[in-house]
mmJSON file of the N, C-alpha and C atoms, coordinates in Angstrom:
{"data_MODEL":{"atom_site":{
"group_PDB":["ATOM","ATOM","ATOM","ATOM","ATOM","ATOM","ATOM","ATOM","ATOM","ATOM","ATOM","ATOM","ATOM","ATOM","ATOM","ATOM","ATOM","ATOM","ATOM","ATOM","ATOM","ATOM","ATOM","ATOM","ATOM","ATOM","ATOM","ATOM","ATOM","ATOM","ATOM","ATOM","ATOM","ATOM","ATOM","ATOM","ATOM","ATOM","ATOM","ATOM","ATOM","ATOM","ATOM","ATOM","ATOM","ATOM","ATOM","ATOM","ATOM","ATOM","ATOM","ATOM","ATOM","ATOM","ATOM","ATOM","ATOM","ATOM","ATOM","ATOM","ATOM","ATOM","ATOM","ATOM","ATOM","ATOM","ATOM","ATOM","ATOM","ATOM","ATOM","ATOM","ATOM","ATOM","ATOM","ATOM","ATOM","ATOM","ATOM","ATOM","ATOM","ATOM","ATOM","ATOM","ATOM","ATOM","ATOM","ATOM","ATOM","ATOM","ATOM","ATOM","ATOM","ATOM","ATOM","ATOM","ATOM","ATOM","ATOM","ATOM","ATOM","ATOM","ATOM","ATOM","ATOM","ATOM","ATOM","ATOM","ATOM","ATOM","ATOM","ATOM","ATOM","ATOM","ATOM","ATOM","ATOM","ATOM","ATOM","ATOM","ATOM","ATOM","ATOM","ATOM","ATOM","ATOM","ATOM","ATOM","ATOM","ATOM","ATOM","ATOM","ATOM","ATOM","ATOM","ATOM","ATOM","ATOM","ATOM","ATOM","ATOM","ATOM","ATOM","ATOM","ATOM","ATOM","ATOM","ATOM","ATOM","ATOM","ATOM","ATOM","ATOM","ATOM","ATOM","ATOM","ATOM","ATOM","ATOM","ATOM","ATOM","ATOM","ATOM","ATOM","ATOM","ATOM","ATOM","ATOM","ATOM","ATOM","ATOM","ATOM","ATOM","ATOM","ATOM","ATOM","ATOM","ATOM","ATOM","ATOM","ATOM","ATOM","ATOM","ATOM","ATOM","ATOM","ATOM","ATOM","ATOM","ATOM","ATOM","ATOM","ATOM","ATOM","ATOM","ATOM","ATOM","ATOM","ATOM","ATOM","ATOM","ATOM","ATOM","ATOM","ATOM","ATOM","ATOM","ATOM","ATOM","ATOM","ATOM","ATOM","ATOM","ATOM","ATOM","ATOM","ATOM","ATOM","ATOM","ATOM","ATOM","ATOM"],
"id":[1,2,3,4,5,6,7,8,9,10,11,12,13,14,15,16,17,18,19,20,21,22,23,24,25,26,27,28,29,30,31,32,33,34,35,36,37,38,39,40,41,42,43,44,45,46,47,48,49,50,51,52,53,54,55,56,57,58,59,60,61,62,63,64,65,66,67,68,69,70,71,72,73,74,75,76,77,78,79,80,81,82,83,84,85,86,87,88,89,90,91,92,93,94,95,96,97,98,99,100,101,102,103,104,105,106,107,108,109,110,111,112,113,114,115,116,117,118,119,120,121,122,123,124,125,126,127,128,129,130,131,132,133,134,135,136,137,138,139,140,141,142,143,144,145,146,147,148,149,150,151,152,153,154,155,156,157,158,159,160,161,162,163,164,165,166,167,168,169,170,171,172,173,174,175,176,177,178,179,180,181,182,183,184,185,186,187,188,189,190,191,192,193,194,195,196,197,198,199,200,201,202,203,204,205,206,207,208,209,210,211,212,213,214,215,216,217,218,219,220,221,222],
"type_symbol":["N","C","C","N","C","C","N","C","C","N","C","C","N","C","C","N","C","C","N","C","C","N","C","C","N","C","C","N","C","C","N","C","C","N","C","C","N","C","C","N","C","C","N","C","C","N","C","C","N","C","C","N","C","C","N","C","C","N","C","C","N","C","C","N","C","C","N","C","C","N","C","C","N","C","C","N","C","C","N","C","C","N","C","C","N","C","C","N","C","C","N","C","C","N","C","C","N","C","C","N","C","C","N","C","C","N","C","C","N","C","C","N","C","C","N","C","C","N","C","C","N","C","C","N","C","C","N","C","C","N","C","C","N","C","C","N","C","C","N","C","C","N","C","C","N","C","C","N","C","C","N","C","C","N","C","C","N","C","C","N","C","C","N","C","C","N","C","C","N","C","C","N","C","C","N","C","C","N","C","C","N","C","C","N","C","C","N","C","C","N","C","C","N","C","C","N","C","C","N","C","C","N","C","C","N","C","C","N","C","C","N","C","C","N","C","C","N","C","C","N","C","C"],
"label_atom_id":["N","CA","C","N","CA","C","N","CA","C","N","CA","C","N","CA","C","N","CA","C","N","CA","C","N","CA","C","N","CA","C","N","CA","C","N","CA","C","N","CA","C","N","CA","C","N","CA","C","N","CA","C","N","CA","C","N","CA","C","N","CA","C","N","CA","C","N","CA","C","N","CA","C","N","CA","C","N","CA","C","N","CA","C","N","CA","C","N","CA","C","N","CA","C","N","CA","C","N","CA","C","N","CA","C","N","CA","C","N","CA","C","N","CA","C","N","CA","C","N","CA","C","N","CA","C","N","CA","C","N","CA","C","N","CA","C","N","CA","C","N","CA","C","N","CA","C","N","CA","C","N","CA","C","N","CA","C","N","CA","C","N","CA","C","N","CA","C","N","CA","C","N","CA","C","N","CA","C","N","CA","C","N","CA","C","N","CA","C","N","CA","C","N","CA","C","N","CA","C","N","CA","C","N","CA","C","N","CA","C","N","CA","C","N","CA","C","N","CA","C","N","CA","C","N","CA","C","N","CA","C","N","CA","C","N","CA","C","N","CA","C","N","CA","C","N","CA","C","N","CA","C","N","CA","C","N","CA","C"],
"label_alt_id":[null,null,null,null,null,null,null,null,null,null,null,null,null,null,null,null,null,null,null,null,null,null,null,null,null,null,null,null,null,null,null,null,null,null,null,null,null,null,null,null,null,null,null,null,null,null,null,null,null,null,null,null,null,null,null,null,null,null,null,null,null,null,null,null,null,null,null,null,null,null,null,null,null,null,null,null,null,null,null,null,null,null,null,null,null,null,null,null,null,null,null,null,null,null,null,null,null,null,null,null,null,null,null,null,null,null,null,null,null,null,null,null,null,null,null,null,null,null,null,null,null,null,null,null,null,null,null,null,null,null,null,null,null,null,null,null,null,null,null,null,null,null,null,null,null,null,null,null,null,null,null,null,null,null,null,null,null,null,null,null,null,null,null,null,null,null,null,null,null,null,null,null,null,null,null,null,null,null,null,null,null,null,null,null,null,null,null,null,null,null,null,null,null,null,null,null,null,null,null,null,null,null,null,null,null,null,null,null,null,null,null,null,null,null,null,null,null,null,null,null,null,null],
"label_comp_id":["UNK","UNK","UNK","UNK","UNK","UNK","UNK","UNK","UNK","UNK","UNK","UNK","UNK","UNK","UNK","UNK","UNK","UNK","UNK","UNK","UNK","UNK","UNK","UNK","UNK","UNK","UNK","UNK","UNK","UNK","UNK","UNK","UNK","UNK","UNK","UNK","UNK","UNK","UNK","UNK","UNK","UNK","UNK","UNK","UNK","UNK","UNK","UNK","UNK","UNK","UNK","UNK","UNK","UNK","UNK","UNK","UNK","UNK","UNK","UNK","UNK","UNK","UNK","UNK","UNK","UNK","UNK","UNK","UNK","UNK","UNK","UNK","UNK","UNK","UNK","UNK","UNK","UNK","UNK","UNK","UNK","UNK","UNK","UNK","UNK","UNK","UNK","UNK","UNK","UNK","UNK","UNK","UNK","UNK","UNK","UNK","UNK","UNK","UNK","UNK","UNK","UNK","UNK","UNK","UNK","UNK","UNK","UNK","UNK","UNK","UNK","UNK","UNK","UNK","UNK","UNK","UNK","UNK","UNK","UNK","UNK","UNK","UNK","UNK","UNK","UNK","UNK","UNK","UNK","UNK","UNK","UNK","UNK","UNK","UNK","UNK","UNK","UNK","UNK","UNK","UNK","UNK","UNK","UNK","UNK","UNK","UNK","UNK","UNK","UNK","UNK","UNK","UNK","UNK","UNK","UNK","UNK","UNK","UNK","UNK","UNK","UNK","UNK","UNK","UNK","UNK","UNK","UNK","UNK","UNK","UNK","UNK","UNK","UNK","UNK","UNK","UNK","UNK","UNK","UNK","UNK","UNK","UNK","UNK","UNK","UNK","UNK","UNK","UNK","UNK","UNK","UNK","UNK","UNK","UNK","UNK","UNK","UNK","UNK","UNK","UNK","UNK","UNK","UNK","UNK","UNK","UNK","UNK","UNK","UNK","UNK","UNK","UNK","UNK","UNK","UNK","UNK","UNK","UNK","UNK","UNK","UNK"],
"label_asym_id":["A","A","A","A","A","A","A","A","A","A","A","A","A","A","A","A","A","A","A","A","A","A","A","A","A","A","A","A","A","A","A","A","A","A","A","A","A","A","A","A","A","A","A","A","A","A","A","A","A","A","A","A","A","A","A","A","A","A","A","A","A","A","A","A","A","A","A","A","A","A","A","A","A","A","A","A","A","A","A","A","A","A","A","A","A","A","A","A","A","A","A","A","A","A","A","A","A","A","A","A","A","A","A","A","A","A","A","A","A","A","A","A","A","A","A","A","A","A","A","A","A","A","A","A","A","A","A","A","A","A","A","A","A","A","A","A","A","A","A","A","A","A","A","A","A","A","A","A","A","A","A","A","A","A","A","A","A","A","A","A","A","A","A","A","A","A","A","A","A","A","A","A","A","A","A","A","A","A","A","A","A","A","A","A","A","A","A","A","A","A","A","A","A","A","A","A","A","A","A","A","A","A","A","A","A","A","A","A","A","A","A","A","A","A","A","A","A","A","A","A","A","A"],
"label_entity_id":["1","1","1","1","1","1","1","1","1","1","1","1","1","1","1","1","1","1","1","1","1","1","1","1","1","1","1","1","1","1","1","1","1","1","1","1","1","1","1","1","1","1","1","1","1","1","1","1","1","1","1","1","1","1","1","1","1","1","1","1","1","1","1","1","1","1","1","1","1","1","1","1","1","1","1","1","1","1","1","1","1","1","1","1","1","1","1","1","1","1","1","1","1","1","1","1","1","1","1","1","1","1","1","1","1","1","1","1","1","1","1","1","1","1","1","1","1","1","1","1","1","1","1","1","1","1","1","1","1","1","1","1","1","1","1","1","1","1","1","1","1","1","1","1","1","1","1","1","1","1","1","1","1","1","1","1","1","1","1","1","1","1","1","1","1","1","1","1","1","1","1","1","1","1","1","1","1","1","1","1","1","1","1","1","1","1","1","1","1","1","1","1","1","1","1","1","1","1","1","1","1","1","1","1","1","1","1","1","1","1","1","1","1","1","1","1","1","1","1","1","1","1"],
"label_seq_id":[1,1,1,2,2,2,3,3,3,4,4,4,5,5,5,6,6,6,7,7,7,8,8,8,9,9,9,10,10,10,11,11,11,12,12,12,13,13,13,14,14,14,15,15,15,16,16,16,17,17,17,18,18,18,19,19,19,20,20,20,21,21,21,22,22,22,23,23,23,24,24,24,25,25,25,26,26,26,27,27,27,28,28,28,29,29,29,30,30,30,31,31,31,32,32,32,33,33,33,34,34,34,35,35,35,36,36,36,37,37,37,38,38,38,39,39,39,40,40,40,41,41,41,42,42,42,43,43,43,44,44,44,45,45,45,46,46,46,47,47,47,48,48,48,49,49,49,50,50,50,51,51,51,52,52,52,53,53,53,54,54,54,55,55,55,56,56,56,57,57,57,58,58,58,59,59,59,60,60,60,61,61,61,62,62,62,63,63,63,64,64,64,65,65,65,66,66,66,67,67,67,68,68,68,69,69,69,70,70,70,71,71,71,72,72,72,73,73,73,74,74,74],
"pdbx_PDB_ins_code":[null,null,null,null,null,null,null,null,null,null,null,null,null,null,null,null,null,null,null,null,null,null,null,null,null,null,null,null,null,null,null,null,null,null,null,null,null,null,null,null,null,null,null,null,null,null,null,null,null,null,null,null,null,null,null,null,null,null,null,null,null,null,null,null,null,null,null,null,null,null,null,null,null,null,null,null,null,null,null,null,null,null,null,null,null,null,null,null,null,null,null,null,null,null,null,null,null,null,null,null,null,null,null,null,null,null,null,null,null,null,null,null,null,null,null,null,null,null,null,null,null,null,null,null,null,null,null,null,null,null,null,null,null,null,null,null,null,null,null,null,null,null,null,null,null,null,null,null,null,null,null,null,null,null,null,null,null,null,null,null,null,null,null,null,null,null,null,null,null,null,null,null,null,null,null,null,null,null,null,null,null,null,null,null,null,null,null,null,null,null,null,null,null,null,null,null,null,null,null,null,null,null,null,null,null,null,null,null,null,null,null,null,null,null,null,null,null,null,null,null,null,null],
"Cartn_x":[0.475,0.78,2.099,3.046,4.496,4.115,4.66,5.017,6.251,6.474,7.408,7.51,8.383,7.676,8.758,8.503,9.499,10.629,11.269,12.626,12.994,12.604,13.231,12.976,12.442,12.208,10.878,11.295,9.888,9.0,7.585,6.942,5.817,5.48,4.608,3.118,1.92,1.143,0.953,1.108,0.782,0.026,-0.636,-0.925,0.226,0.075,0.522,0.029,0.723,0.055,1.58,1.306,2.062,3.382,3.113,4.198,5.508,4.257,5.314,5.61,5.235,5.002,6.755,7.404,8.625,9.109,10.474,10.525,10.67,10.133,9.893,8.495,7.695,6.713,5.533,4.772,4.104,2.7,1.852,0.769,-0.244,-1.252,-2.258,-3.713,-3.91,-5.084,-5.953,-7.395,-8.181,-7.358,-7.303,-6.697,-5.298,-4.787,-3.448,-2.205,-0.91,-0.071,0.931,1.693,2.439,3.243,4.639,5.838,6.499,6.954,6.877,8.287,8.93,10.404,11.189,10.614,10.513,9.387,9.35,8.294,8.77,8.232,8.54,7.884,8.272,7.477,7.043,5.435,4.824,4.507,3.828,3.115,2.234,1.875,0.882,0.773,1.861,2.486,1.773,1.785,1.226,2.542,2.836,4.117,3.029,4.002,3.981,4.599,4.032,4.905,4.85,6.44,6.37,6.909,5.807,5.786,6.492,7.056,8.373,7.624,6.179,5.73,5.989,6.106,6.223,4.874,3.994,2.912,3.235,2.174,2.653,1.128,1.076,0.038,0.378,-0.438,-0.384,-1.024,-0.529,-1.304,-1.624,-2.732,-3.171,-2.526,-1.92,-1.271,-2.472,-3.588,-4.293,-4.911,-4.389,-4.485,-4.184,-4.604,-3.876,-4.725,-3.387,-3.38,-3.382,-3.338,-3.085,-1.924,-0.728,0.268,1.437,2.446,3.096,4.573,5.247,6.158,7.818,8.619,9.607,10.513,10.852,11.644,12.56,14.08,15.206,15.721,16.146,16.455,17.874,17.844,19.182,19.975],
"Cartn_y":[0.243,1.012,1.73,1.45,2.614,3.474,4.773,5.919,6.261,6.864,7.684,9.071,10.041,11.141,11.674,12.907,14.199,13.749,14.06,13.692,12.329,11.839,10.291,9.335,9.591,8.672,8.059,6.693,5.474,5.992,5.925,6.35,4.766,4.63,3.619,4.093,3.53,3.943,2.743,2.578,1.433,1.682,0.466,1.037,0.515,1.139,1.406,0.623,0.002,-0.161,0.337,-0.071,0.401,-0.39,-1.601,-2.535,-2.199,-1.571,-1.307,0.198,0.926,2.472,2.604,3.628,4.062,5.505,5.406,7.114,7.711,8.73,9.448,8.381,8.107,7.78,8.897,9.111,10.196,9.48,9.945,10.396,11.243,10.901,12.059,11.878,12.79,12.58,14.012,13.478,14.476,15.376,16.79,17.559,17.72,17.019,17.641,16.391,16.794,15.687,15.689,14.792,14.889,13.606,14.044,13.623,13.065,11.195,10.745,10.889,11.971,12.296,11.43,10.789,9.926,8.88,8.239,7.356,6.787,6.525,5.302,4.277,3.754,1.951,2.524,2.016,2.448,0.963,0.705,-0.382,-1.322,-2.369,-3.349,-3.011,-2.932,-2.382,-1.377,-0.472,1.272,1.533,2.832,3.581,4.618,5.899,7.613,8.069,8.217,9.115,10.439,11.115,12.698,13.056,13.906,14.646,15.678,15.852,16.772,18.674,18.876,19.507,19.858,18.639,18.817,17.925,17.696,17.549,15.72,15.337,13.956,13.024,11.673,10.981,9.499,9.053,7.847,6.565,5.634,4.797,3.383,3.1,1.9,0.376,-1.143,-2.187,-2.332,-1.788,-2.745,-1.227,0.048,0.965,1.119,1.044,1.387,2.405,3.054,4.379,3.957,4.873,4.494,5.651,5.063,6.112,6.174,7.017,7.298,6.576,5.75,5.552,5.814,6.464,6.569,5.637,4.977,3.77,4.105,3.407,3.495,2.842,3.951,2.888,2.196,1.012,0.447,0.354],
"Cartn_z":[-17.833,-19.012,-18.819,-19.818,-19.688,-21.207,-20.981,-21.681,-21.877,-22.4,-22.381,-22.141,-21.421,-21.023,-22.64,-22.793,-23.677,-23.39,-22.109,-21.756,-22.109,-22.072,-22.647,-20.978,-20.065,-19.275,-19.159,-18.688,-19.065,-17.448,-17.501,-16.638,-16.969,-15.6,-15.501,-14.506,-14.857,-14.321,-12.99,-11.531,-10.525,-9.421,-8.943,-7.651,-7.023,-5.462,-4.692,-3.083,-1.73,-0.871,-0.002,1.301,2.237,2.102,1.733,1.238,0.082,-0.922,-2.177,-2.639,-1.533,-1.912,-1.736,-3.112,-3.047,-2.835,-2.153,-2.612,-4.063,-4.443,-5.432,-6.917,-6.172,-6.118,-6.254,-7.669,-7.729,-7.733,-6.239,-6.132,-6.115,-6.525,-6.709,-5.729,-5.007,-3.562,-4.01,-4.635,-5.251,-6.364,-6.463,-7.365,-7.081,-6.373,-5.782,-6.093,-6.485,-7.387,-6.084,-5.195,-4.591,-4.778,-4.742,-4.672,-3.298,-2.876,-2.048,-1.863,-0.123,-0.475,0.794,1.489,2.428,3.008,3.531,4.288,5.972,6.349,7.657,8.27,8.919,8.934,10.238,10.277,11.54,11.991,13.245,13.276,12.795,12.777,12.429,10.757,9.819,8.44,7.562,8.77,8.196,7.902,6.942,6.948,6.875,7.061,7.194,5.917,5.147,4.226,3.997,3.862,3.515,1.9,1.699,0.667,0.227,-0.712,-0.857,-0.309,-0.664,-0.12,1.473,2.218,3.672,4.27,3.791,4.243,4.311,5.663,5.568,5.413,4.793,5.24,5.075,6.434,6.923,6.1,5.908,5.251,5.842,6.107,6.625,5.546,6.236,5.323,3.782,4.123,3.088,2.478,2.124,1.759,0.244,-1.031,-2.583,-3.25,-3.347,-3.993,-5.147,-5.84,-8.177,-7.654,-8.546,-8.349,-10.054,-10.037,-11.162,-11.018,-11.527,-10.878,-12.364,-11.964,-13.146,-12.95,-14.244,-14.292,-14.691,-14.028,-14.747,-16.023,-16.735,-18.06,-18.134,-18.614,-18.443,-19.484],
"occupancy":[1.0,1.0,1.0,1.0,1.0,1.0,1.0,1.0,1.0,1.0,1.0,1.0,1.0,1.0,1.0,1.0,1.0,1.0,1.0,1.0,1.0,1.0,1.0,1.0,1.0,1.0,1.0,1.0,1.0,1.0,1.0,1.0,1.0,1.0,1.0,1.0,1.0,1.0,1.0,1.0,1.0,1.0,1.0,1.0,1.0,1.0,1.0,1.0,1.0,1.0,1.0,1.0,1.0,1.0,1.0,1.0,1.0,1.0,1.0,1.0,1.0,1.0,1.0,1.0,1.0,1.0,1.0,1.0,1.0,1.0,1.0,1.0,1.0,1.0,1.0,1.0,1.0,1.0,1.0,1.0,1.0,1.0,1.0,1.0,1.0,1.0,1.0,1.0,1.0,1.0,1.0,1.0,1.0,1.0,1.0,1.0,1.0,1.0,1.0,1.0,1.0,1.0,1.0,1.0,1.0,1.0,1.0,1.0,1.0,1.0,1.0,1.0,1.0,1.0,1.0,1.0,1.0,1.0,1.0,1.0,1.0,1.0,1.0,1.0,1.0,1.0,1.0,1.0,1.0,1.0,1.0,1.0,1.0,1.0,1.0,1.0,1.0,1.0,1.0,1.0,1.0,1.0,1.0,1.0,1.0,1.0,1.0,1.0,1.0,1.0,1.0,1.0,1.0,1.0,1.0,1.0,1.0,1.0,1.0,1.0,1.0,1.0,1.0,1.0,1.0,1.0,1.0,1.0,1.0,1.0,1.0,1.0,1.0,1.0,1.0,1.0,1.0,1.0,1.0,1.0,1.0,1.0,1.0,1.0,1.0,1.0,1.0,1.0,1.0,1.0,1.0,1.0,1.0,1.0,1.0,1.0,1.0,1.0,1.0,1.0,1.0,1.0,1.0,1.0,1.0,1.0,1.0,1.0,1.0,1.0,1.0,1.0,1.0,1.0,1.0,1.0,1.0,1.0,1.0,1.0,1.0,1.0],
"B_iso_or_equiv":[0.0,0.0,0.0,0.0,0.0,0.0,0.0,0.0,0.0,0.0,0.0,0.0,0.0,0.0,0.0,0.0,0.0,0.0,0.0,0.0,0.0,0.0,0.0,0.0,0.0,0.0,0.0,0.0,0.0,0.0,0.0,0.0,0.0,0.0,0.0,0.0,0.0,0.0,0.0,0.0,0.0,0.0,0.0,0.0,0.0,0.0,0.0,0.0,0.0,0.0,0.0,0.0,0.0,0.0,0.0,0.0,0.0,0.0,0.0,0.0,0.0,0.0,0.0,0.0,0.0,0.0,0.0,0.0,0.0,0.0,0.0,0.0,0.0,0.0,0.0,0.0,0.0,0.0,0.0,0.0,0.0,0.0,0.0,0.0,0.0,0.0,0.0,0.0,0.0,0.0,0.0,0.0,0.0,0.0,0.0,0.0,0.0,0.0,0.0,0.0,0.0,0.0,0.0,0.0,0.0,0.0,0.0,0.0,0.0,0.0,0.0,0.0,0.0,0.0,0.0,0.0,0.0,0.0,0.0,0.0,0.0,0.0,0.0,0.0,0.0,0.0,0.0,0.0,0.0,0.0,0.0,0.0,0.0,0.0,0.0,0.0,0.0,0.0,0.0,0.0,0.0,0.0,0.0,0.0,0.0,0.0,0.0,0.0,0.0,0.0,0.0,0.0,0.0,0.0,0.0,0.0,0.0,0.0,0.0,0.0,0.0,0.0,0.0,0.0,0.0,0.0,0.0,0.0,0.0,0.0,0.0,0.0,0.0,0.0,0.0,0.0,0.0,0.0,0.0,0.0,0.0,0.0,0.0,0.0,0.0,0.0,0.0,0.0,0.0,0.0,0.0,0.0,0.0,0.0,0.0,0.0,0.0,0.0,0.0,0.0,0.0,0.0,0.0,0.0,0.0,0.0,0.0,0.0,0.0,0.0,0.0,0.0,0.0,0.0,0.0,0.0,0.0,0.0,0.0,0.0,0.0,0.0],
"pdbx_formal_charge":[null,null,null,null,null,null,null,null,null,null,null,null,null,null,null,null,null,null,null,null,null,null,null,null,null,null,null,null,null,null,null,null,null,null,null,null,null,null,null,null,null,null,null,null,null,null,null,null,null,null,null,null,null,null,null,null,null,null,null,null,null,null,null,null,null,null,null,null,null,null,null,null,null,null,null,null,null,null,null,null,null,null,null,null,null,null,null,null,null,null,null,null,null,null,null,null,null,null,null,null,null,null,null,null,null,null,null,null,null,null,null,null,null,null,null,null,null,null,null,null,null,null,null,null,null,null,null,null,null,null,null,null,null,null,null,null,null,null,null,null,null,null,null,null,null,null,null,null,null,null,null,null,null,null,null,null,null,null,null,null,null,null,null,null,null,null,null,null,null,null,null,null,null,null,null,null,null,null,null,null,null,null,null,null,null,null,null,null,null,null,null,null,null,null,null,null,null,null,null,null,null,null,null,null,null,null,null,null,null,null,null,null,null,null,null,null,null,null,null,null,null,null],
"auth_seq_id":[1,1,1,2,2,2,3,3,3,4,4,4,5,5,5,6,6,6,7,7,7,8,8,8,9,9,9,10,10,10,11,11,11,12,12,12,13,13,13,14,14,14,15,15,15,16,16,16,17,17,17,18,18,18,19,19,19,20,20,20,21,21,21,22,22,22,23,23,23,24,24,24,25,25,25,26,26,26,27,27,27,28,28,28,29,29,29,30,30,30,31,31,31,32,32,32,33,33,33,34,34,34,35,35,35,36,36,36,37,37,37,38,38,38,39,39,39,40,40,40,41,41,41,42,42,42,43,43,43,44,44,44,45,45,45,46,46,46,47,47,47,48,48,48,49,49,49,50,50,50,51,51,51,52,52,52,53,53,53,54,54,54,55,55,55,56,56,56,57,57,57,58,58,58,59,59,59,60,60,60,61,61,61,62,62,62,63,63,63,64,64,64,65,65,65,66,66,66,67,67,67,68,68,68,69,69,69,70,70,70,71,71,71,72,72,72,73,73,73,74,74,74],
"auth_comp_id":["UNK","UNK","UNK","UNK","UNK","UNK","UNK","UNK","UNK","UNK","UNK","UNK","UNK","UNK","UNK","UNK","UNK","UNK","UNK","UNK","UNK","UNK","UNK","UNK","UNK","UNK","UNK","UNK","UNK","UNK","UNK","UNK","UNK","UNK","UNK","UNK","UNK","UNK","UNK","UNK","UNK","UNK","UNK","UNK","UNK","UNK","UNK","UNK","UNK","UNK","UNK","UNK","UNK","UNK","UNK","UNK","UNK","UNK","UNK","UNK","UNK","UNK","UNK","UNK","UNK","UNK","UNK","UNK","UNK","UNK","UNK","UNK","UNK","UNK","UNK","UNK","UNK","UNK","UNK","UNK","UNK","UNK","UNK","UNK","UNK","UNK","UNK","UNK","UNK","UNK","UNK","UNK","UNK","UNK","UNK","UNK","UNK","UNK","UNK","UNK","UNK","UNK","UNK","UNK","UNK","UNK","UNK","UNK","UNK","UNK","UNK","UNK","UNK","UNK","UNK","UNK","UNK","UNK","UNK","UNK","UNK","UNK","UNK","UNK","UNK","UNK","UNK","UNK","UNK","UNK","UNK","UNK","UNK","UNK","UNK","UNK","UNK","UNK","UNK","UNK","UNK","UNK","UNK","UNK","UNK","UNK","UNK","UNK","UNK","UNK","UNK","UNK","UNK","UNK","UNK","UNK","UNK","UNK","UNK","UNK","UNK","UNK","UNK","UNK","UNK","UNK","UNK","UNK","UNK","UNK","UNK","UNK","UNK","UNK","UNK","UNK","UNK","UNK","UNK","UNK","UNK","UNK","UNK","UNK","UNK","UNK","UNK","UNK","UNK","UNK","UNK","UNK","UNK","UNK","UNK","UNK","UNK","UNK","UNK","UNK","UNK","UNK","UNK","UNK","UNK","UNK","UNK","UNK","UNK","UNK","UNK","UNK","UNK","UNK","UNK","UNK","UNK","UNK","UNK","UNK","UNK","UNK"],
"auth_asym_id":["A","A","A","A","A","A","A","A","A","A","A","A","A","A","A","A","A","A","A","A","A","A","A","A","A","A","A","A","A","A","A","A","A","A","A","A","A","A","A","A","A","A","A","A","A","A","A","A","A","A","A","A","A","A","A","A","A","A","A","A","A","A","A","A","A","A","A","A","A","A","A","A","A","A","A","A","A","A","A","A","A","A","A","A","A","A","A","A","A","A","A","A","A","A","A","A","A","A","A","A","A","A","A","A","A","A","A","A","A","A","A","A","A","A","A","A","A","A","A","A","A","A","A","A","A","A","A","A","A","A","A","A","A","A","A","A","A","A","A","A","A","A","A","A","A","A","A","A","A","A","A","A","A","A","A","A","A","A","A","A","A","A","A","A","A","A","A","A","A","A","A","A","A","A","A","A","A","A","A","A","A","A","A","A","A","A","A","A","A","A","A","A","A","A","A","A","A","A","A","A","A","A","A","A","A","A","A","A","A","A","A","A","A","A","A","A","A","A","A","A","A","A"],
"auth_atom_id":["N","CA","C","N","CA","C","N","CA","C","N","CA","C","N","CA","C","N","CA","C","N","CA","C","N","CA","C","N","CA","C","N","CA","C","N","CA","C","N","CA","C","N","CA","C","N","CA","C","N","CA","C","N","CA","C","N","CA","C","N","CA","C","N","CA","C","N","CA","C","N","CA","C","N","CA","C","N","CA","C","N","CA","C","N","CA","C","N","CA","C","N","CA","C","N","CA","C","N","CA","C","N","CA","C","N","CA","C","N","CA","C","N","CA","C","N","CA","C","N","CA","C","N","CA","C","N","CA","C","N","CA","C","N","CA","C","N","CA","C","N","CA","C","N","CA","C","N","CA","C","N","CA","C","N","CA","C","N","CA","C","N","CA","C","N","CA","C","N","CA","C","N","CA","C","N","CA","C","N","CA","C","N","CA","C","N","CA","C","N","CA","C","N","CA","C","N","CA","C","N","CA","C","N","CA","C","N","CA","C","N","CA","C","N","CA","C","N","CA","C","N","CA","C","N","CA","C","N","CA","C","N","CA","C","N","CA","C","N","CA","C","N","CA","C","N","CA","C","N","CA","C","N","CA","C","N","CA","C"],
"pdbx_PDB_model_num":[1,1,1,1,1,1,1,1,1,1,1,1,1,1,1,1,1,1,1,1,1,1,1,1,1,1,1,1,1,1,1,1,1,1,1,1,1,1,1,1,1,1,1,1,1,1,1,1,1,1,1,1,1,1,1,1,1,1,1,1,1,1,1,1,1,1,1,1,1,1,1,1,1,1,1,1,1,1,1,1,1,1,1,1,1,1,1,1,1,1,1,1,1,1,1,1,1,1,1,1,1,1,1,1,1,1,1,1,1,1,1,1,1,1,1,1,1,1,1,1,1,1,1,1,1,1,1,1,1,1,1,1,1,1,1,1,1,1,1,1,1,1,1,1,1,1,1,1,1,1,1,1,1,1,1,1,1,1,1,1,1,1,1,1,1,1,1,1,1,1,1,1,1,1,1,1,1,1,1,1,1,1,1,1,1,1,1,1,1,1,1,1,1,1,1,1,1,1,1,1,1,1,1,1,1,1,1,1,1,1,1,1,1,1,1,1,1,1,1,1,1,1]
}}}
């Protein structure tokens, strides 16, 4: 599904795995909305990702999140 937000940017609803997770990539883990402001490639294709919060979490290759993703308009 794409939207449109107020501002005029296209927002898409996706999942997510360790493969296709991006920066600035909006996830949500229980009540809490976090913003993906880095990641890194761990072994056996986990990455680490950090949250603009500071807080970090690891994700196993076969791990999918549901996540928010903003698209550029061309």
């Amino acid at each position: 599904m794409r939207a449109y937000t107020p501002g005029g940017a296209l927002v898409s609803n996706i999942e997510v795995t360790a493969t296709t997770v991006h920066r600035g990539d909006i996830i949500q883990l229980g009540s809490h909305v976090f913003r993906v402001s880095d990641l890194f490639q761990l072994p056996q294709g986990a990455k680490q990702l950090v949250f603009e919060s500071g807080e970090l979490l690891t994700i196993h290759a076969r791990t999918r999140l549901a996540a928010v993703r903003m698209l550029r308009r061309r």
